Amino acid sequence: MRREHAQHSILVVEDDQDIREAVAELLELEGYAVSSASNGQEGLNVLATLRQPCLVLLDLMMPVLTGYEFLERLRITGAQSLVPVLIMTASHVTELPNGAVGLLRKPVEMTHLLQAVARFCTHT
């Protein structure tokens, strides 16, 4: 495993277990520390325990708390400015949700995912 990104943590918030695990495994193989959550509420709970993650990868359509609601809660708490949120979705959104820094459409090409992550999680 490459260690160059070891100081960077990423939170993956995705209700589809297969996608969540595949993305987490890919990022871990690249040397990132990955935490994951299966819905927006769990994502907020996990985010509160992380020390300055470099990125949140967020699905929009999830049970319990959607990606939109997750972003709204971040805005309310002011945490949105602390961590960039990159949307990963299969939904046909035409506008980037308020508070998000970018959008990847599912199925996500792994090279595009890694390029997008590298924009926010560069090593020093």
PDB file of C-alpha atoms in Angstrom:
ATOM      1  CA  MET A   1       0.000   0.000   0.000  1.00  0.00           C
ATOM      2  CA  ARG A   2       1.236   3.466  -0.864  1.00  0.00           C
ATOM      3  CA  ARG A   3       1.681   5.654   2.199  1.00  0.00           C
ATOM      4  CA  GLU A   4       1.780   9.049   0.482  1.00  0.00           C
ATOM      5  CA  HIS A   5      -1.830   9.906   1.409  1.00  0.00           C
ATOM      6  CA  ALA A   6      -1.863   8.297   4.850  1.00  0.00           C
ATOM      7  CA  GLN A   7      -2.471  11.593   6.668  1.00  0.00           C
ATOM      8  CA  HIS A   8      -5.668  12.229   4.663  1.00  0.00           C
ATOM      9  CA  SER A   9      -9.014  10.810   5.649  1.00  0.00           C
ATOM     10  CA  ILE A  10     -12.101  10.588   3.453  1.00  0.00           C
ATOM     11  CA  LEU A  11     -15.693   9.935   4.466  1.00  0.00           C
ATOM     12  CA  VAL A  12     -17.808   7.913   2.017  1.00  0.00           C
ATOM     13  CA  VAL A  13     -21.564   8.328   2.611  1.00  0.00           C
ATOM     14  CA  GLU A  14     -23.375   5.841   0.358  1.00  0.00           C
ATOM     15  CA  ASP A  15     -26.372   3.591   1.014  1.00  0.00           C
ATOM     16  CA  ASP A  16     -25.414   0.956  -1.580  1.00  0.00           C
ATOM     17  CA  GLN A  17     -23.101  -1.390   0.320  1.00  0.00           C
ATOM     18  CA  ASP A  18     -21.349  -2.704  -2.801  1.00  0.00           C
ATOM     19  CA  ILE A  19     -20.538   0.795  -4.058  1.00  0.00           C
ATOM     20  CA  ARG A  20     -19.532   1.990  -0.580  1.00  0.00           C
ATOM     21  CA  GLU A  21     -17.163  -0.947  -0.076  1.00  0.00           C
ATOM     22  CA  ALA A  22     -15.685  -0.743  -3.594  1.00  0.00           C
ATOM     23  CA  VAL A  23     -14.968   2.987  -3.286  1.00  0.00           C
ATOM     24  CA  ALA A  24     -13.523   2.559   0.203  1.00  0.00           C
ATOM     25  CA  GLU A  25     -11.290  -0.304  -0.942  1.00  0.00           C
ATOM     26  CA  LEU A  26     -10.021   1.636  -3.958  1.00  0.00           C
ATOM     27  CA  LEU A  27      -9.207   4.686  -1.835  1.00  0.00           C
ATOM     28  CA  GLU A  28      -7.529   2.564   0.849  1.00  0.00           C
ATOM     29  CA  LEU A  29      -5.364   0.912  -1.811  1.00  0.00           C
ATOM     30  CA  GLU A  30      -4.300   4.437  -2.810  1.00  0.00           C
ATOM     31  CA  GLY A  31      -3.255   5.083   0.792  1.00  0.00           C
ATOM     32  CA  TYR A  32      -6.186   7.123   2.056  1.00  0.00           C
ATOM     33  CA  ALA A  33      -7.758   6.506   5.463  1.00  0.00           C
ATOM     34  CA  VAL A  34     -11.446   5.871   4.749  1.00  0.00           C
ATOM     35  CA  SER A  35     -14.487   6.010   7.005  1.00  0.00           C
ATOM     36  CA  SER A  36     -17.908   5.134   5.689  1.00  0.00           C
ATOM     37  CA  ALA A  37     -21.581   5.569   6.473  1.00  0.00           C
ATOM     38  CA  SER A  38     -24.750   4.104   4.967  1.00  0.00           C
ATOM     39  CA  ASN A  39     -26.956   7.211   5.232  1.00  0.00           C
ATOM     40  CA  GLY A  40     -26.745  10.929   5.869  1.00  0.00           C
ATOM     41  CA  GLN A  41     -27.427  10.758   9.609  1.00  0.00           C
ATOM     42  CA  GLU A  42     -24.761   8.117  10.119  1.00  0.00           C
ATOM     43  CA  GLY A  43     -22.480  10.256   7.940  1.00  0.00           C
ATOM     44  CA  LEU A  44     -22.954  13.283  10.189  1.00  0.00           C
ATOM     45  CA  ASN A  45     -22.264  11.126  13.251  1.00  0.00           C
ATOM     46  CA  VAL A  46     -19.060   9.724  11.737  1.00  0.00           C
ATOM     47  CA  LEU A  47     -17.972  13.146  10.468  1.00  0.00           C
ATOM     48  CA  ALA A  48     -18.218  14.507  14.021  1.00  0.00           C
ATOM     49  CA  THR A  49     -15.605  11.937  15.123  1.00  0.00           C
ATOM     50  CA  LEU A  50     -13.115  12.592  12.318  1.00  0.00           C
ATOM     51  CA  ARG A  51     -10.222  14.988  12.590  1.00  0.00           C
ATOM     52  CA  GLN A  52     -10.399  17.318   9.590  1.00  0.00           C
ATOM     53  CA  PRO A  53     -11.102  14.922   6.692  1.00  0.00           C
ATOM     54  CA  CYS A  54      -9.980  16.217   3.321  1.00  0.00           C
ATOM     55  CA  LEU A  55     -13.197  15.178   1.561  1.00  0.00           C
ATOM     56  CA  VAL A  56     -16.696  13.737   1.902  1.00  0.00           C
ATOM     57  CA  LEU A  57     -17.982  11.610  -0.993  1.00  0.00           C
ATOM     58  CA  LEU A  58     -21.769  11.881  -0.740  1.00  0.00           C
ATOM     59  CA  ASP A  59     -24.645  10.064  -2.413  1.00  0.00           C
ATOM     60  CA  LEU A  60     -27.842  12.112  -2.729  1.00  0.00           C
ATOM     61  CA  MET A  61     -30.612   9.515  -2.599  1.00  0.00           C
ATOM     62  CA  MET A  62     -30.388   7.652   0.724  1.00  0.00           C
ATOM     63  CA  PRO A  63     -32.743   6.541   3.496  1.00  0.00           C
ATOM     64  CA  VAL A  64     -32.919   8.190   6.940  1.00  0.00           C
ATOM     65  CA  LEU A  65     -31.207  11.432   5.853  1.00  0.00           C
ATOM     66  CA  THR A  66     -30.617  12.245   2.179  1.00  0.00           C
ATOM     67  CA  GLY A  67     -27.504  13.838   0.761  1.00  0.00           C
ATOM     68  CA  TYR A  68     -29.429  17.097   0.384  1.00  0.00           C
ATOM     69  CA  GLU A  69     -30.383  16.995   4.070  1.00  0.00           C
ATOM     70  CA  PHE A  70     -26.784  16.139   4.985  1.00  0.00           C
ATOM     71  CA  LEU A  71     -25.601  19.272   3.138  1.00  0.00           C
ATOM     72  CA  GLU A  72     -28.292  21.371   4.816  1.00  0.00           C
ATOM     73  CA  ARG A  73     -27.184  20.191   8.273  1.00  0.00           C
ATOM     74  CA  LEU A  74     -23.579  21.049   7.402  1.00  0.00           C
ATOM     75  CA  ARG A  75     -24.671  24.565   6.406  1.00  0.00           C
ATOM     76  CA  ILE A  76     -26.630  24.999   9.640  1.00  0.00           C
ATOM     77  CA  THR A  77     -23.659  23.960  11.788  1.00  0.00           C
ATOM     78  CA  GLY A  78     -21.151  25.939   9.739  1.00  0.00           C
ATOM     79  CA  ALA A  79     -19.121  22.774   9.157  1.00  0.00           C
ATOM     80  CA  GLN A  80     -19.551  23.078   5.384  1.00  0.00           C
ATOM     81  CA  SER A  81     -16.576  25.409   5.126  1.00  0.00           C
ATOM     82  CA  LEU A  82     -14.371  22.894   6.932  1.00  0.00           C
ATOM     83  CA  VAL A  83     -14.657  19.968   4.527  1.00  0.00           C
ATOM     84  CA  PRO A  84     -15.374  19.818   0.790  1.00  0.00           C
ATOM     85  CA  VAL A  85     -18.279  17.584  -0.254  1.00  0.00           C
ATOM     86  CA  LEU A  86     -18.167  15.826  -3.618  1.00  0.00           C
ATOM     87  CA  ILE A  87     -21.465  14.366  -4.830  1.00  0.00           C
ATOM     88  CA  MET A  88     -21.558  10.834  -6.290  1.00  0.00           C
ATOM     89  CA  THR A  89     -25.002  10.158  -7.713  1.00  0.00           C
ATOM     90  CA  ALA A  90     -27.001   8.307 -10.324  1.00  0.00           C
ATOM     91  CA  SER A  91     -29.845  10.826 -10.063  1.00  0.00           C
ATOM     92  CA  HIS A  92     -30.322  13.307 -12.867  1.00  0.00           C
ATOM     93  CA  VAL A  93     -29.537  16.484 -10.966  1.00  0.00           C
ATOM     94  CA  THR A  94     -29.146  19.493 -13.222  1.00  0.00           C
ATOM     95  CA  GLU A  95     -27.616  21.804 -10.636  1.00  0.00           C
ATOM     96  CA  LEU A  96     -24.859  21.225  -8.143  1.00  0.00           C
ATOM     97  CA  PRO A  97     -26.479  21.148  -4.681  1.00  0.00           C
ATOM     98  CA  ASN A  98     -25.661  24.113  -2.466  1.00  0.00           C
ATOM     99  CA  GLY A  99     -22.606  23.280  -0.387  1.00  0.00           C
ATOM    100  CA  ALA A 100     -21.111  20.730  -2.799  1.00  0.00           C
ATOM    101  CA  VAL A 101     -17.830  21.283  -4.638  1.00  0.00           C
ATOM    102  CA  GLY A 102     -18.383  18.885  -7.527  1.00  0.00           C
ATOM    103  CA  LEU A 103     -20.399  16.062  -9.019  1.00  0.00           C
ATOM    104  CA  LEU A 104     -19.506  12.577 -10.222  1.00  0.00           C
ATOM    105  CA  ARG A 105     -22.167  10.565 -12.033  1.00  0.00           C
ATOM    106  CA  LYS A 106     -22.610   6.873 -11.256  1.00  0.00           C
ATOM    107  CA  PRO A 107     -21.360   4.553 -12.427  1.00  0.00           C
ATOM    108  CA  VAL A 108     -18.172   6.434 -11.595  1.00  0.00           C
ATOM    109  CA  GLU A 109     -15.032   5.689 -13.581  1.00  0.00           C
ATOM    110  CA  MET A 110     -12.387   4.846 -10.991  1.00  0.00           C
ATOM    111  CA  THR A 111      -9.789   7.043 -12.720  1.00  0.00           C
ATOM    112  CA  HIS A 112     -12.196  10.012 -12.572  1.00  0.00           C
ATOM    113  CA  LEU A 113     -12.867   9.317  -8.917  1.00  0.00           C
ATOM    114  CA  LEU A 114      -9.169   9.226  -8.058  1.00  0.00           C
ATOM    115  CA  GLN A 115      -8.520  12.424 -10.032  1.00  0.00           C
ATOM    116  CA  ALA A 116     -11.361  14.206  -8.236  1.00  0.00           C
ATOM    117  CA  VAL A 117     -10.188  13.000  -4.827  1.00  0.00           C
ATOM    118  CA  ALA A 118      -6.617  14.093  -5.576  1.00  0.00           C
ATOM    119  CA  ARG A 119      -7.859  17.650  -6.208  1.00  0.00           C
ATOM    120  CA  PHE A 120      -8.939  17.903  -2.571  1.00  0.00           C
ATOM    121  CA  CYS A 121      -6.618  15.444  -0.844  1.00  0.00           C
ATOM    122  CA  THR A 122      -3.171  16.302  -2.109  1.00  0.00           C
ATOM    123  CA  HIS A 123      -0.211  15.160  -0.115  1.00  0.00           C
ATOM    124  CA  THR A 124       2.433  17.539   1.146  1.00  0.00           C
TER     125      THR A 124
END
